[in-house]
CSV table of C-alpha atoms and ligand atoms in Angstrom, one decimal:
chain,number,residue,atom,x,y,z
Y,1,MET,CA,-85.5,41.9,-36.2
Y,2,LYS,CA,-86.1,45.0,-34.1
Y,3,LYS,CA,-87.4,48.0,-36.1
Y,4,VAL,CA,-86.4,51.6,-35.3
Y,5,SER,CA,-88.2,54.5,-37.1
Y,6,ILE,CA,-86.6,58.0,-37.1
Y,7,ILE,CA,-89.1,60.6,-38.3
Y,8,TYR,CA,-88.1,64.3,-38.5
Y,9,TRP,CA,-88.8,67.6,-40.1
Y,10,SER,CA,-86.0,69.8,-41.3
Y,11,ASN,CA,-85.6,72.6,-43.8
Y,12,GLY,CA,-82.2,74.1,-43.1
Y,13,GLY,CA,-80.5,70.8,-42.4
Y,14,ASN,CA,-79.8,71.0,-38.6
Y,15,VAL,CA,-82.4,68.5,-37.5
Y,16,GLU,CA,-81.5,66.2,-40.5
Y,17,ILE,CA,-77.9,66.1,-39.4
Y,18,ILE,CA,-79.0,65.0,-35.9
Y,19,ALA,CA,-81.4,62.4,-37.4
Y,20,ASN,CA,-78.5,60.9,-39.4
Y,21,ALA,CA,-76.3,60.7,-36.3
Y,22,ILE,CA,-79.1,59.0,-34.3
Y,23,CYS,CA,-79.3,56.5,-37.2
Y,24,GLU,CA,-75.6,55.9,-37.1
Y,25,GLY,CA,-75.7,55.3,-33.3
Y,26,ALA,CA,-78.6,52.9,-33.7
Y,27,SER,CA,-76.8,50.9,-36.4
Y,28,ILE,CA,-74.7,49.1,-33.8
Y,29,GLY,CA,-77.4,46.5,-33.1
Y,30,ASP,CA,-79.2,43.9,-35.2
Y,31,VAL,CA,-81.9,46.4,-36.1
Y,32,GLU,CA,-83.8,47.6,-39.2
Y,33,ILE,CA,-83.7,51.4,-39.2
Y,34,GLU,CA,-85.8,53.7,-41.3
Y,35,THR,CA,-85.1,57.4,-41.4
Y,36,LYS,CA,-87.8,59.6,-43.0
Y,37,HIS,CA,-88.8,63.2,-43.4
Y,38,VAL,CA,-92.3,63.4,-41.7
Y,39,ALA,CA,-93.8,64.4,-45.1
Y,40,ASP,CA,-92.9,60.8,-46.3
Y,41,ALA,CA,-93.9,59.0,-43.1
Y,42,SER,CA,-97.1,57.4,-42.1
Y,43,ILE,CA,-98.7,56.4,-38.8
Y,44,GLN,CA,-98.0,52.8,-39.8
Y,45,ASP,CA,-94.3,53.6,-39.4
Y,46,VAL,CA,-94.9,54.5,-35.8
Y,47,LEU,CA,-97.2,51.5,-35.1
Y,48,GLU,CA,-94.8,49.0,-36.7
Y,49,ALA,CA,-91.6,50.3,-35.0
Y,50,ASP,CA,-90.3,48.9,-31.7
Y,51,ALA,CA,-88.6,52.2,-30.9
Y,52,ILE,CA,-89.0,55.7,-32.4
Y,53,ALA,CA,-87.2,59.0,-32.7
Y,54,PHE,CA,-89.0,62.2,-33.6
Y,55,GLY,CA,-87.2,65.4,-34.5
Y,56,SER,CA,-88.3,68.9,-35.2
Y,57,PRO,CA,-86.9,72.5,-35.0
Y,58,ALA,CA,-88.5,75.0,-32.7
Y,59,MET,CA,-90.7,77.0,-35.1
Y,60,ILE,CA,-92.8,80.0,-34.1
Y,61,ASN,CA,-93.5,80.5,-30.4
Y,62,ASP,CA,-91.1,77.7,-29.5
Y,63,ASP,CA,-93.3,74.9,-30.7
Y,64,ILE,CA,-92.6,72.0,-33.0
Y,65,GLU,CA,-93.0,72.6,-36.8
Y,66,GLU,CA,-96.7,73.2,-37.4
Y,67,ILE,CA,-97.5,72.3,-41.0
Y,68,ASP,CA,-96.2,68.7,-41.2
Y,69,MET,CA,-94.9,67.6,-37.8
Y,70,LYS,CA,-97.6,68.9,-35.5
Y,71,PRO,CA,-100.5,67.3,-37.4
Y,72,PHE,CA,-98.6,64.0,-37.6
Y,73,ILE,CA,-97.9,64.1,-33.8
Y,74,ASN,CA,-101.6,65.0,-33.1
Y,75,LYS,CA,-102.8,61.9,-34.9
Y,76,LEU,CA,-100.9,59.7,-32.4
Y,77,LYS,CA,-103.2,60.9,-29.6
Y,78,GLU,CA,-105.8,58.3,-30.7
Y,79,LEU,CA,-103.4,55.4,-30.7
Y,80,GLU,CA,-102.7,52.7,-28.1
Y,81,ILE,CA,-99.0,53.5,-27.6
Y,82,ARG,CA,-98.3,51.6,-24.3
Y,83,ASN,CA,-94.8,52.7,-23.3
Y,84,LYS,CA,-93.2,52.6,-26.8
Y,85,PRO,CA,-89.6,53.8,-26.4
Y,86,LEU,CA,-89.0,57.2,-27.8
Y,87,VAL,CA,-86.2,59.7,-28.3
Y,88,LEU,CA,-86.9,63.4,-29.1
Y,89,PHE,CA,-84.5,65.7,-30.8
Y,90,GLY,CA,-84.5,69.1,-32.3
Y,91,SER,CA,-82.8,72.4,-33.0
Y,92,CYS,CA,-83.7,75.9,-32.1
Y,93,GLY,CA,-82.3,79.3,-33.1
Y,94,TRP,CA,-83.1,81.5,-30.2
Y,95,ARG,CA,-84.4,81.6,-26.6
Y,96,ASP,CA,-83.8,78.3,-25.0
Y,97,THR,CA,-84.6,74.6,-25.5
Y,98,LYS,CA,-87.8,74.6,-23.5
Y,99,PHE,CA,-89.7,73.5,-26.6
Y,100,ILE,CA,-88.3,70.0,-26.3
Y,101,ASP,CA,-89.4,69.7,-22.6
Y,102,LYS,CA,-92.9,70.7,-23.6
Y,103,TRP,CA,-92.8,68.1,-26.4
Y,104,GLU,CA,-91.6,65.4,-24.0
Y,105,LYS,CA,-94.5,66.1,-21.6
Y,106,ASN,CA,-96.9,65.8,-24.5
Y,107,MET,CA,-95.5,62.5,-25.7
Y,108,GLU,CA,-95.6,61.0,-22.2
Y,109,ASP,CA,-99.2,62.0,-22.0
Y,110,TYR,CA,-99.7,60.0,-25.3
Y,111,GLY,CA,-98.2,56.9,-23.6
Y,112,PHE,CA,-94.6,57.0,-25.0
Y,113,LYS,CA,-91.7,56.1,-22.7
Y,114,VAL,CA,-89.2,58.9,-23.4
Y,115,LEU,CA,-85.7,57.4,-23.2
Y,116,GLY,CA,-83.9,60.7,-23.9
Y,117,LYS,CA,-83.9,64.0,-25.7
Y,118,LEU,CA,-81.5,66.3,-27.3
Y,119,ALA,CA,-82.1,70.0,-28.2
Y,120,VAL,CA,-79.3,71.7,-30.0
Y,121,LYS,CA,-79.0,75.5,-30.0
Y,122,ASP,CA,-77.8,77.0,-33.4
Y,123,SER,CA,-75.5,74.8,-35.4
Y,124,VAL,CA,-74.7,71.1,-34.6
Y,125,GLU,CA,-71.3,70.6,-32.9
Y,126,GLN,CA,-69.2,67.5,-32.5
Y,127,ASP,CA,-70.4,67.1,-29.0
Y,128,ASP,CA,-74.1,67.2,-30.2
Y,129,LEU,CA,-73.3,64.5,-32.7
Y,130,ARG,CA,-71.8,62.3,-30.0
Y,131,LYS,CA,-74.9,62.7,-27.8
Y,132,ALA,CA,-77.1,62.0,-30.8
Y,133,LYS,CA,-75.2,58.7,-31.5
Y,134,GLU,CA,-75.7,57.8,-27.8
Y,135,LEU,CA,-79.4,58.3,-28.1
Y,136,GLY,CA,-79.4,56.1,-31.2
Y,137,LYS,CA,-77.7,53.4,-29.2
Y,138,LEU,CA,-80.3,53.6,-26.6
Y,139,LEU,CA,-83.0,53.1,-29.2
Y,140,SER,CA,-81.3,50.1,-30.5
Y,141,LEU,CA,-80.6,48.5,-27.2
Y,142,ASP,CA,-83.8,49.3,-25.2
Y,143,ASN,CA,-86.3,46.4,-24.9
D,201,FMN,C1,-90.1,80.6,-39.5
D,201,FMN,C2,-89.1,80.2,-38.4
D,201,FMN,C3,-89.5,80.3,-37.1
D,201,FMN,C4,-88.7,79.9,-36.1
D,201,FMN,N1,-89.1,80.0,-34.8
D,201,FMN,C5,-88.2,79.7,-33.7
D,201,FMN,C6,-88.7,79.8,-32.4
D,201,FMN,O1,-89.8,80.1,-32.1
D,201,FMN,N2,-87.7,79.5,-31.4
D,201,FMN,C7,-86.5,79.2,-31.7
D,201,FMN,O2,-85.7,78.9,-30.8
D,201,FMN,N3,-86.0,79.1,-33.0
D,201,FMN,C8,-86.9,79.3,-34.0
D,201,FMN,N4,-86.4,79.3,-35.3
D,201,FMN,C9,-85.1,78.8,-35.6
D,201,FMN,C10,-85.0,77.3,-36.0
D,201,FMN,O3,-85.5,76.5,-34.9
D,201,FMN,C11,-83.6,76.9,-36.3
D,201,FMN,O4,-83.1,77.7,-37.3
D,201,FMN,C12,-83.4,75.4,-36.6
D,201,FMN,O5,-82.0,75.1,-36.5
D,201,FMN,C13,-84.0,75.0,-37.9
D,201,FMN,O6,-83.8,73.6,-38.1
D,201,FMN,P1,-83.5,73.0,-39.6
D,201,FMN,O7,-82.1,73.6,-40.0
D,201,FMN,O8,-83.4,71.5,-39.4
D,201,FMN,O9,-84.6,73.4,-40.5
D,201,FMN,C14,-87.3,79.6,-36.4
D,201,FMN,C15,-86.9,79.5,-37.7
D,201,FMN,C16,-87.8,79.8,-38.7
D,201,FMN,C17,-87.3,79.8,-40.2
């Protein structure tokens, strides 16, 4: 059975809401899905998954969260990723959603195949949830 890992950081709940919607969207297929806060995730979760979603808010200078998420992502640099399908998602409070474009470039450099991304400004609206479910579907269906 195909395995999908959804790994995120959230404190206020916005990114967690998107993670849950991605999980719901991915549930259409015959897939095993694990959704974890990055503090509970391991590199093994990335290696064993056929498709992944990473989520983070923009935190300080429009970067991904720096205490848990950034060190986790940095560890992936050393791995053989080879086009593993990936979705990126996140939330930001101000400025724009450039942080997710920067993150996308970074993940492509590490060897991931980015299927899609979603950056939500302020609170999560119905339309954002619809987009998140679509991304989940992509993760579930992509080979
Ligand atoms: C300490 C801190 C730093 C932040 N830095 C940024 C930032 O640089 N750019 C930005 O757009 N939003 C920034 N935000 C806003 C968060 O990205 C936003 O509130 C987000 O929705 C939080 O996600 P969460 O509810 O899942 O924790 C910051 C928030 C906090 C608390």
